[in-house]
JSON list of C-alpha atoms in Angstrom, two decimals:
[
{"chain": "A", "resi": 510, "resn": "MET", "atom": "CA", "xyz": [-13.87, 48.26, 47.04]},
{"chain": "A", "resi": 511, "resn": "ARG", "atom": "CA", "xyz": [-13.36, 50.91, 49.67]},
{"chain": "A", "resi": 512, "resn": "ASN", "atom": "CA", "xyz": [-10.04, 52.71, 50.16]},
{"chain": "A", "resi": 513, "resn": "SER", "atom": "CA", "xyz": [-9.46, 51.04, 53.54]},
{"chain": "A", "resi": 514, "resn": "GLU", "atom": "CA", "xyz": [-9.97, 47.59, 51.98]},
{"chain": "A", "resi": 515, "resn": "MET", "atom": "CA", "xyz": [-7.59, 48.47, 49.14]},
{"chain": "A", "resi": 516, "resn": "ALA", "atom": "CA", "xyz": [-4.96, 49.67, 51.62]},
{"chain": "A", "resi": 517, "resn": "LEU", "atom": "CA", "xyz": [-5.34, 46.50, 53.70]},
{"chain": "A", "resi": 518, "resn": "GLY", "atom": "CA", "xyz": [-4.98, 44.36, 50.57]},
{"chain": "A", "resi": 519, "resn": "ALA", "atom": "CA", "xyz": [-1.86, 46.29, 49.54]},
{"chain": "A", "resi": 520, "resn": "ASP", "atom": "CA", "xyz": [-0.38, 45.87, 53.03]},
{"chain": "A", "resi": 521, "resn": "GLN", "atom": "CA", "xyz": [-1.07, 42.14, 52.95]},
{"chain": "A", "resi": 522, "resn": "ALA", "atom": "CA", "xyz": [0.44, 41.84, 49.46]},
{"chain": "A", "resi": 523, "resn": "GLN", "atom": "CA", "xyz": [3.55, 43.70, 50.69]},
{"chain": "A", "resi": 524, "resn": "TRP", "atom": "CA", "xyz": [3.73, 41.38, 53.71]},
{"chain": "A", "resi": 525, "resn": "LEU", "atom": "CA", "xyz": [3.39, 38.33, 51.48]},
{"chain": "A", "resi": 526, "resn": "LYS", "atom": "CA", "xyz": [6.19, 39.52, 49.21]},
{"chain": "A", "resi": 527, "resn": "GLN", "atom": "CA", "xyz": [8.51, 40.08, 52.19]},
{"chain": "A", "resi": 528, "resn": "TYR", "atom": "CA", "xyz": [7.45, 36.77, 53.71]},
{"chain": "A", "resi": 529, "resn": "TYR", "atom": "CA", "xyz": [8.25, 34.85, 50.52]},
{"chain": "A", "resi": 530, "resn": "PHE", "atom": "CA", "xyz": [11.67, 36.51, 50.24]},
{"chain": "A", "resi": 531, "resn": "MET", "atom": "CA", "xyz": [12.33, 35.68, 53.91]},
{"chain": "A", "resi": 532, "resn": "ARG", "atom": "CA", "xyz": [11.29, 32.05, 53.43]},
{"chain": "A", "resi": 533, "resn": "ALA", "atom": "CA", "xyz": [13.51, 31.75, 50.34]},
{"chain": "A", "resi": 534, "resn": "ALA", "atom": "CA", "xyz": [16.53, 33.24, 52.14]},
{"chain": "A", "resi": 535, "resn": "CYS", "atom": "CA", "xyz": [16.11, 31.10, 55.26]},
{"chain": "A", "resi": 536, "resn": "SER", "atom": "CA", "xyz": [15.62, 27.94, 53.22]},
{"chain": "A", "resi": 537, "resn": "ALA", "atom": "CA", "xyz": [18.69, 28.73, 51.12]},
{"chain": "A", "resi": 538, "resn": "ALA", "atom": "CA", "xyz": [20.75, 29.32, 54.28]},
{"chain": "A", "resi": 539, "resn": "TRP", "atom": "CA", "xyz": [19.51, 26.00, 55.71]},
{"chain": "A", "resi": 540, "resn": "VAL", "atom": "CA", "xyz": [20.48, 24.19, 52.49]},
{"chain": "A", "resi": 541, "resn": "VAL", "atom": "CA", "xyz": [23.96, 25.73, 52.50]},
{"chain": "A", "resi": 542, "resn": "ALA", "atom": "CA", "xyz": [24.42, 24.70, 56.15]},
{"chain": "A", "resi": 543, "resn": "ALA", "atom": "CA", "xyz": [23.13, 21.20, 55.40]},
{"chain": "A", "resi": 544, "resn": "PHE", "atom": "CA", "xyz": [25.66, 20.69, 52.61]},
{"chain": "A", "resi": 545, "resn": "ALA", "atom": "CA", "xyz": [28.59, 22.64, 54.09]},
{"chain": "A", "resi": 546, "resn": "LEU", "atom": "CA", "xyz": [28.42, 21.93, 57.83]},
{"chain": "A", "resi": 547, "resn": "ALA", "atom": "CA", "xyz": [26.27, 18.89, 58.48]},
{"chain": "A", "resi": 548, "resn": "PRO", "atom": "CA", "xyz": [28.49, 16.26, 56.78]},
{"chain": "A", "resi": 549, "resn": "SER", "atom": "CA", "xyz": [31.28, 16.93, 59.29]},
{"chain": "A", "resi": 550, "resn": "SER", "atom": "CA", "xyz": [29.11, 16.83, 62.42]},
{"chain": "A", "resi": 551, "resn": "MET", "atom": "CA", "xyz": [26.19, 14.63, 63.39]},
{"chain": "A", "resi": 552, "resn": "ALA", "atom": "CA", "xyz": [25.26, 17.18, 66.06]},
{"chain": "A", "resi": 553, "resn": "ILE", "atom": "CA", "xyz": [24.96, 19.93, 63.46]},
{"chain": "A", "resi": 554, "resn": "ALA", "atom": "CA", "xyz": [22.99, 17.65, 61.15]},
{"chain": "A", "resi": 555, "resn": "ALA", "atom": "CA", "xyz": [20.63, 16.76, 64.00]},
{"chain": "A", "resi": 556, "resn": "ALA", "atom": "CA", "xyz": [20.20, 20.41, 64.97]},
{"chain": "A", "resi": 557, "resn": "LEU", "atom": "CA", "xyz": [19.41, 21.35, 61.38]},
{"chain": "A", "resi": 558, "resn": "LEU", "atom": "CA", "xyz": [16.91, 18.49, 61.03]},
{"chain": "A", "resi": 559, "resn": "VAL", "atom": "CA", "xyz": [15.12, 19.66, 64.19]},
{"chain": "A", "resi": 560, "resn": "ALA", "atom": "CA", "xyz": [15.32, 23.32, 63.17]},
{"chain": "A", "resi": 561, "resn": "TYR", "atom": "CA", "xyz": [13.66, 22.82, 59.77]},
{"chain": "A", "resi": 562, "resn": "PRO", "atom": "CA", "xyz": [10.13, 21.90, 60.91]},
{"chain": "A", "resi": 563, "resn": "THR", "atom": "CA", "xyz": [10.48, 24.24, 63.90]},
{"chain": "A", "resi": 564, "resn": "TRP", "atom": "CA", "xyz": [11.20, 27.14, 61.55]},
{"chain": "A", "resi": 565, "resn": "ASP", "atom": "CA", "xyz": [8.30, 26.11, 59.32]},
{"chain": "A", "resi": 566, "resn": "ALA", "atom": "CA", "xyz": [5.95, 26.19, 62.31]},
{"chain": "A", "resi": 567, "resn": "ALA", "atom": "CA", "xyz": [7.17, 29.66, 63.32]},
{"chain": "A", "resi": 568, "resn": "ALA", "atom": "CA", "xyz": [6.96, 30.99, 59.75]},
{"chain": "A", "resi": 569, "resn": "ASN", "atom": "CA", "xyz": [3.41, 29.69, 59.25]},
{"chain": "A", "resi": 570, "resn": "TYR", "atom": "CA", "xyz": [2.36, 31.15, 62.59]},
{"chain": "A", "resi": 571, "resn": "LEU", "atom": "CA", "xyz": [3.84, 34.54, 61.71]},
{"chain": "A", "resi": 572, "resn": "ASP", "atom": "CA", "xyz": [2.22, 34.53, 58.27]},
{"chain": "A", "resi": 573, "resn": "ALA", "atom": "CA", "xyz": [-1.15, 33.58, 59.72]},
{"chain": "A", "resi": 574, "resn": "LEU", "atom": "CA", "xyz": [-0.95, 36.41, 62.26]},
{"chain": "A", "resi": 575, "resn": "TRP", "atom": "CA", "xyz": [-0.04, 38.97, 59.59]},
{"chain": "A", "resi": 576, "resn": "SER", "atom": "CA", "xyz": [-2.75, 37.63, 57.31]},
{"chain": "A", "resi": 577, "resn": "GLY", "atom": "CA", "xyz": [-5.73, 38.05, 59.60]},
{"chain": "A", "resi": 578, "resn": "GLY", "atom": "CA", "xyz": [-5.06, 35.59, 62.42]},
{"chain": "A", "resi": 579, "resn": "LEU", "atom": "CA", "xyz": [-5.26, 31.86, 62.91]},
{"chain": "A", "resi": 580, "resn": "ASN", "atom": "CA", "xyz": [-9.07, 31.76, 62.73]},
{"chain": "A", "resi": 581, "resn": "ARG", "atom": "CA", "xyz": [-9.01, 33.19, 59.19]},
{"chain": "A", "resi": 582, "resn": "ASN", "atom": "CA", "xyz": [-6.08, 31.00, 58.17]},
{"chain": "A", "resi": 583, "resn": "ARG", "atom": "CA", "xyz": [-6.95, 27.53, 59.36]},
{"chain": "A", "resi": 584, "resn": "THR", "atom": "CA", "xyz": [-4.70, 25.71, 56.91]},
{"chain": "A", "resi": 585, "resn": "GLN", "atom": "CA", "xyz": [-1.75, 27.61, 58.32]},
{"chain": "A", "resi": 586, "resn": "GLY", "atom": "CA", "xyz": [-2.91, 26.96, 61.87]},
{"chain": "A", "resi": 587, "resn": "LEU", "atom": "CA", "xyz": [-2.99, 23.25, 61.09]},
{"chain": "A", "resi": 588, "resn": "ASN", "atom": "CA", "xyz": [0.41, 23.54, 59.43]},
{"chain": "A", "resi": 589, "resn": "VAL", "atom": "CA", "xyz": [1.80, 25.05, 62.64]},
{"chain": "A", "resi": 590, "resn": "LEU", "atom": "CA", "xyz": [0.52, 22.06, 64.64]},
{"chain": "A", "resi": 591, "resn": "VAL", "atom": "CA", "xyz": [1.76, 19.53, 62.06]},
{"chain": "A", "resi": 592, "resn": "SER", "atom": "CA", "xyz": [5.21, 21.16, 61.99]},
{"chain": "A", "resi": 593, "resn": "LEU", "atom": "CA", "xyz": [5.46, 21.25, 65.79]},
{"chain": "A", "resi": 594, "resn": "ALA", "atom": "CA", "xyz": [4.45, 17.59, 65.99]},
{"chain": "A", "resi": 595, "resn": "THR", "atom": "CA", "xyz": [7.06, 16.85, 63.32]},
{"chain": "A", "resi": 596, "resn": "THR", "atom": "CA", "xyz": [9.72, 18.62, 65.37]},
{"chain": "A", "resi": 597, "resn": "ILE", "atom": "CA", "xyz": [8.98, 16.35, 68.32]},
{"chain": "A", "resi": 598, "resn": "ALA", "atom": "CA", "xyz": [8.84, 13.27, 66.09]},
{"chain": "A", "resi": 599, "resn": "VAL", "atom": "CA", "xyz": [12.21, 14.16, 64.50]},
{"chain": "A", "resi": 600, "resn": "ILE", "atom": "CA", "xyz": [13.81, 14.55, 67.93]},
{"chain": "A", "resi": 601, "resn": "LEU", "atom": "CA", "xyz": [12.56, 11.08, 68.86]},
{"chain": "A", "resi": 602, "resn": "ALA", "atom": "CA", "xyz": [13.43, 9.54, 65.47]},
{"chain": "A", "resi": 603, "resn": "LEU", "atom": "CA", "xyz": [17.01, 10.82, 65.70]},
{"chain": "A", "resi": 604, "resn": "GLN", "atom": "CA", "xyz": [17.42, 8.41, 68.62]},
{"chain": "A", "resi": 605, "resn": "VAL", "atom": "CA", "xyz": [16.45, 5.49, 66.35]},
{"chain": "A", "resi": 606, "resn": "SER", "atom": "CA", "xyz": [17.82, 5.98, 62.81]},
{"chain": "A", "resi": 607, "resn": "MET", "atom": "CA", "xyz": [18.04, 8.34, 59.86]},
{"chain": "A", "resi": 608, "resn": "ASN", "atom": "CA", "xyz": [15.59, 6.07, 58.04]},
{"chain": "A", "resi": 609, "resn": "TRP", "atom": "CA", "xyz": [13.00, 6.94, 60.67]},
{"chain": "A", "resi": 610, "resn": "VAL", "atom": "CA", "xyz": [13.89, 10.63, 60.40]},
{"chain": "A", "resi": 611, "resn": "LEU", "atom": "CA", "xyz": [13.41, 10.55, 56.62]},
{"chain": "A", "resi": 612, "resn": "GLY", "atom": "CA", "xyz": [10.10, 8.72, 57.06]},
{"chain": "A", "resi": 613, "resn": "ILE", "atom": "CA", "xyz": [8.94, 11.44, 59.46]},
{"chain": "A", "resi": 614, "resn": "PHE", "atom": "CA", "xyz": [10.02, 14.10, 56.98]},
{"chain": "A", "resi": 615, "resn": "GLY", "atom": "CA", "xyz": [8.08, 12.24, 54.31]},
{"chain": "A", "resi": 616, "resn": "ALA", "atom": "CA", "xyz": [4.85, 12.27, 56.31]},
{"chain": "A", "resi": 617, "resn": "TRP", "atom": "CA", "xyz": [5.44, 15.93, 57.14]},
{"chain": "A", "resi": 618, "resn": "ALA", "atom": "CA", "xyz": [6.13, 16.85, 53.50]},
{"chain": "A", "resi": 619, "resn": "ILE", "atom": "CA", "xyz": [2.83, 15.26, 52.47]},
{"chain": "A", "resi": 620, "resn": "LEU", "atom": "CA", "xyz": [0.76, 16.97, 55.16]},
{"chain": "A", "resi": 621, "resn": "SER", "atom": "CA", "xyz": [2.46, 20.37, 55.02]},
{"chain": "A", "resi": 622, "resn": "GLY", "atom": "CA", "xyz": [2.45, 20.29, 51.22]},
{"chain": "A", "resi": 623, "resn": "LEU", "atom": "CA", "xyz": [-1.29, 19.69, 51.11]},
{"chain": "A", "resi": 624, "resn": "LEU", "atom": "CA", "xyz": [-1.85, 22.45, 53.69]},
{"chain": "A", "resi": 625, "resn": "GLN", "atom": "CA", "xyz": [0.37, 24.84, 51.69]},
{"chain": "A", "resi": 626, "resn": "LEU", "atom": "CA", "xyz": [-1.65, 23.93, 48.61]},
{"chain": "A", "resi": 627, "resn": "GLY", "atom": "CA", "xyz": [-4.85, 24.77, 50.52]},
{"chain": "A", "resi": 628, "resn": "THR", "atom": "CA", "xyz": [-3.43, 28.12, 51.64]},
{"chain": "A", "resi": 629, "resn": "ALA", "atom": "CA", "xyz": [-2.37, 29.00, 48.09]},
{"chain": "A", "resi": 630, "resn": "LEU", "atom": "CA", "xyz": [-5.78, 28.11, 46.67]},
{"chain": "A", "resi": 631, "resn": "ARG", "atom": "CA", "xyz": [-7.45, 30.28, 49.31]},
{"chain": "A", "resi": 632, "resn": "ARG", "atom": "CA", "xyz": [-5.18, 33.21, 48.38]},
{"chain": "A", "resi": 633, "resn": "TRP", "atom": "CA", "xyz": [-5.46, 32.65, 44.62]},
{"chain": "A", "resi": 634, "resn": "LYS", "atom": "CA", "xyz": [-7.99, 35.42, 43.86]},
{"chain": "A", "resi": 635, "resn": "ARG", "atom": "CA", "xyz": [-6.50, 38.04, 46.18]},
{"chain": "A", "resi": 636, "resn": "PHE", "atom": "CA", "xyz": [-2.81, 37.77, 45.42]},
{"chain": "A", "resi": 637, "resn": "GLY", "atom": "CA", "xyz": [-0.65, 36.88, 42.48]},
{"chain": "A", "resi": 638, "resn": "ALA", "atom": "CA", "xyz": [2.13, 34.30, 42.44]},
{"chain": "A", "resi": 639, "resn": "GLN", "atom": "CA", "xyz": [0.02, 31.58, 44.01]},
{"chain": "A", "resi": 640, "resn": "TRP", "atom": "CA", "xyz": [0.58, 29.24, 41.07]},
{"chain": "A", "resi": 641, "resn": "ALA", "atom": "CA", "xyz": [4.12, 28.67, 42.37]},
{"chain": "A", "resi": 642, "resn": "MET", "atom": "CA", "xyz": [2.81, 27.92, 45.86]},
{"chain": "A", "resi": 643, "resn": "VAL", "atom": "CA", "xyz": [0.25, 25.50, 44.40]},
{"chain": "A", "resi": 644, "resn": "LEU", "atom": "CA", "xyz": [3.05, 23.71, 42.53]},
{"chain": "A", "resi": 645, "resn": "SER", "atom": "CA", "xyz": [5.23, 23.76, 45.63]},
{"chain": "A", "resi": 646, "resn": "GLY", "atom": "CA", "xyz": [2.52, 22.23, 47.80]},
{"chain": "A", "resi": 647, "resn": "GLY", "atom": "CA", "xyz": [1.74, 19.53, 45.28]},
{"chain": "A", "resi": 648, "resn": "GLN", "atom": "CA", "xyz": [5.39, 18.72, 44.69]},
{"chain": "A", "resi": 649, "resn": "SER", "atom": "CA", "xyz": [5.99, 18.62, 48.44]},
{"chain": "A", "resi": 650, "resn": "ALA", "atom": "CA", "xyz": [3.29, 15.99, 48.85]},
{"chain": "A", "resi": 651, "resn": "LEU", "atom": "CA", "xyz": [4.82, 13.91, 46.05]},
{"chain": "A", "resi": 652, "resn": "ALA", "atom": "CA", "xyz": [8.31, 14.28, 47.51]},
{"chain": "A", "resi": 653, "resn": "GLY", "atom": "CA", "xyz": [6.95, 13.13, 50.86]},
{"chain": "A", "resi": 654, "resn": "GLY", "atom": "CA", "xyz": [5.81, 9.89, 49.31]},
{"chain": "A", "resi": 655, "resn": "PHE", "atom": "CA", "xyz": [9.27, 9.42, 47.81]},
{"chain": "A", "resi": 656, "resn": "PHE", "atom": "CA", "xyz": [10.89, 10.09, 51.22]},
{"chain": "A", "resi": 657, "resn": "ILE", "atom": "CA", "xyz": [8.73, 7.38, 52.78]},
{"chain": "A", "resi": 658, "resn": "TYR", "atom": "CA", "xyz": [9.76, 5.00, 50.00]},
{"chain": "A", "resi": 659, "resn": "GLN", "atom": "CA", "xyz": [13.46, 5.87, 50.53]},
{"chain": "A", "resi": 660, "resn": "ALA", "atom": "CA", "xyz": [13.12, 5.49, 54.30]},
{"chain": "A", "resi": 661, "resn": "ALA", "atom": "CA", "xyz": [11.99, 1.89, 53.84]},
{"chain": "A", "resi": 662, "resn": "MET", "atom": "CA", "xyz": [15.14, 1.03, 51.86]},
{"chain": "A", "resi": 663, "resn": "PRO", "atom": "CA", "xyz": [18.16, -0.53, 53.60]},
{"chain": "A", "resi": 664, "resn": "ALA", "atom": "CA", "xyz": [20.47, 2.35, 52.60]},
{"chain": "A", "resi": 665, "resn": "VAL", "atom": "CA", "xyz": [20.92, 4.92, 55.34]},
{"chain": "A", "resi": 666, "resn": "PRO", "atom": "CA", "xyz": [19.80, 8.37, 54.14]},
{"chain": "A", "resi": 667, "resn": "SER", "atom": "CA", "xyz": [21.46, 11.62, 55.13]},
{"chain": "A", "resi": 668, "resn": "ILE", "atom": "CA", "xyz": [20.49, 15.23, 55.55]},
{"chain": "A", "resi": 669, "resn": "ALA", "atom": "CA", "xyz": [21.28, 15.65, 51.83]},
{"chain": "A", "resi": 670, "resn": "ASN", "atom": "CA", "xyz": [18.00, 13.86, 51.04]},
{"chain": "A", "resi": 671, "resn": "VAL", "atom": "CA", "xyz": [16.11, 16.62, 52.84]},
{"chain": "A", "resi": 672, "resn": "ALA", "atom": "CA", "xyz": [18.39, 19.42, 51.62]},
{"chain": "A", "resi": 673, "resn": "GLY", "atom": "CA", "xyz": [17.45, 18.85, 47.99]},
{"chain": "A", "resi": 674, "resn": "TYR", "atom": "CA", "xyz": [13.79, 19.11, 48.93]},
{"chain": "A", "resi": 675, "resn": "ALA", "atom": "CA", "xyz": [14.46, 22.32, 50.88]},
{"chain": "A", "resi": 676, "resn": "ALA", "atom": "CA", "xyz": [16.36, 23.79, 47.92]},
{"chain": "A", "resi": 677, "resn": "VAL", "atom": "CA", "xyz": [13.38, 23.27, 45.63]},
{"chain": "A", "resi": 678, "resn": "GLY", "atom": "CA", "xyz": [11.14, 24.90, 48.25]},
{"chain": "A", "resi": 679, "resn": "ALA", "atom": "CA", "xyz": [13.48, 27.90, 48.40]},
{"chain": "A", "resi": 680, "resn": "ILE", "atom": "CA", "xyz": [13.21, 28.30, 44.64]},
{"chain": "A", "resi": 681, "resn": "TYR", "atom": "CA", "xyz": [9.41, 28.25, 44.77]},
{"chain": "A", "resi": 682, "resn": "PHE", "atom": "CA", "xyz": [9.35, 30.91, 47.49]},
{"chain": "A", "resi": 683, "resn": "LEU", "atom": "CA", "xyz": [11.81, 33.04, 45.50]},
{"chain": "A", "resi": 684, "resn": "VAL", "atom": "CA", "xyz": [9.73, 32.70, 42.32]},
{"chain": "A", "resi": 685, "resn": "SER", "atom": "CA", "xyz": [6.62, 33.80, 44.23]},
{"chain": "A", "resi": 686, "resn": "ALA", "atom": "CA", "xyz": [8.41, 36.77, 45.78]},
{"chain": "A", "resi": 687, "resn": "VAL", "atom": "CA", "xyz": [9.82, 37.91, 42.43]},
{"chain": "A", "resi": 688, "resn": "TRP", "atom": "CA", "xyz": [6.45, 37.38, 40.73]},
{"chain": "A", "resi": 689, "resn": "LEU", "atom": "CA", "xyz": [4.74, 39.59, 43.33]},
{"chain": "A", "resi": 690, "resn": "THR", "atom": "CA", "xyz": [7.48, 42.22, 42.98]},
{"chain": "A", "resi": 691, "resn": "VAL", "atom": "CA", "xyz": [7.17, 42.33, 39.20]},
{"chain": "A", "resi": 692, "resn": "GLY", "atom": "CA", "xyz": [3.38, 42.56, 39.53]},
{"chain": "A", "resi": 693, "resn": "THR", "atom": "CA", "xyz": [3.75, 45.55, 41.84]},
{"chain": "A", "resi": 694, "resn": "TRP", "atom": "CA", "xyz": [6.14, 47.25, 39.40]},
{"chain": "A", "resi": 695, "resn": "ARG", "atom": "CA", "xyz": [3.75, 46.68, 36.51]},
{"chain": "A", "resi": 696, "resn": "ARG", "atom": "CA", "xyz": [0.80, 48.10, 38.41]},
{"chain": "A", "resi": 697, "resn": "SER", "atom": "CA", "xyz": [2.87, 51.15, 39.42]},
{"chain": "A", "resi": 698, "resn": "ALA", "atom": "CA", "xyz": [4.02, 51.71, 35.84]},
{"chain": "A", "resi": 699, "resn": "ALA", "atom": "CA", "xyz": [0.43, 51.51, 34.59]},
{"chain": "A", "resi": 700, "resn": "LEU", "atom": "CA", "xyz": [-0.65, 54.38, 36.84]}
]
């Protein structure tokens, strides 16, 4: 491997570490807002439910750009489109019922989870910590199926249903970020 390729790989690994920390922090902040603010205001709950897939679209777009562009990162490009479509669907579903919103989140969790899984598998050989992203993508797809099941029940769901899912996602991003950080420390210590 040439020095320029090694430097590019190190830059991308550094980006990925920062990206995972950023995703963990933003997800944790969203979860705190969902539990602390949303129960007292339907408007805040609605804004948070719209913001979640919007943020995911922006984060995937940013990661794809920093990781070689959308053409080299098609799973993330598709994830951007799926998340934007989900944002629109959530806005419309909020006019109908929370059951519809949860059903939309379920479909989104399945699709975005599978796309995240694809991205992690593509990155597996180049970067560490992808096992957590593989687990996260797979678990997201399973959670999506459970959301769809819950949405079909007569009980009216709340933002708390989605907040638990987001909290687990935050943990996976944090684990990946810490795993990459520890890997960097180990490689530095070995030199």
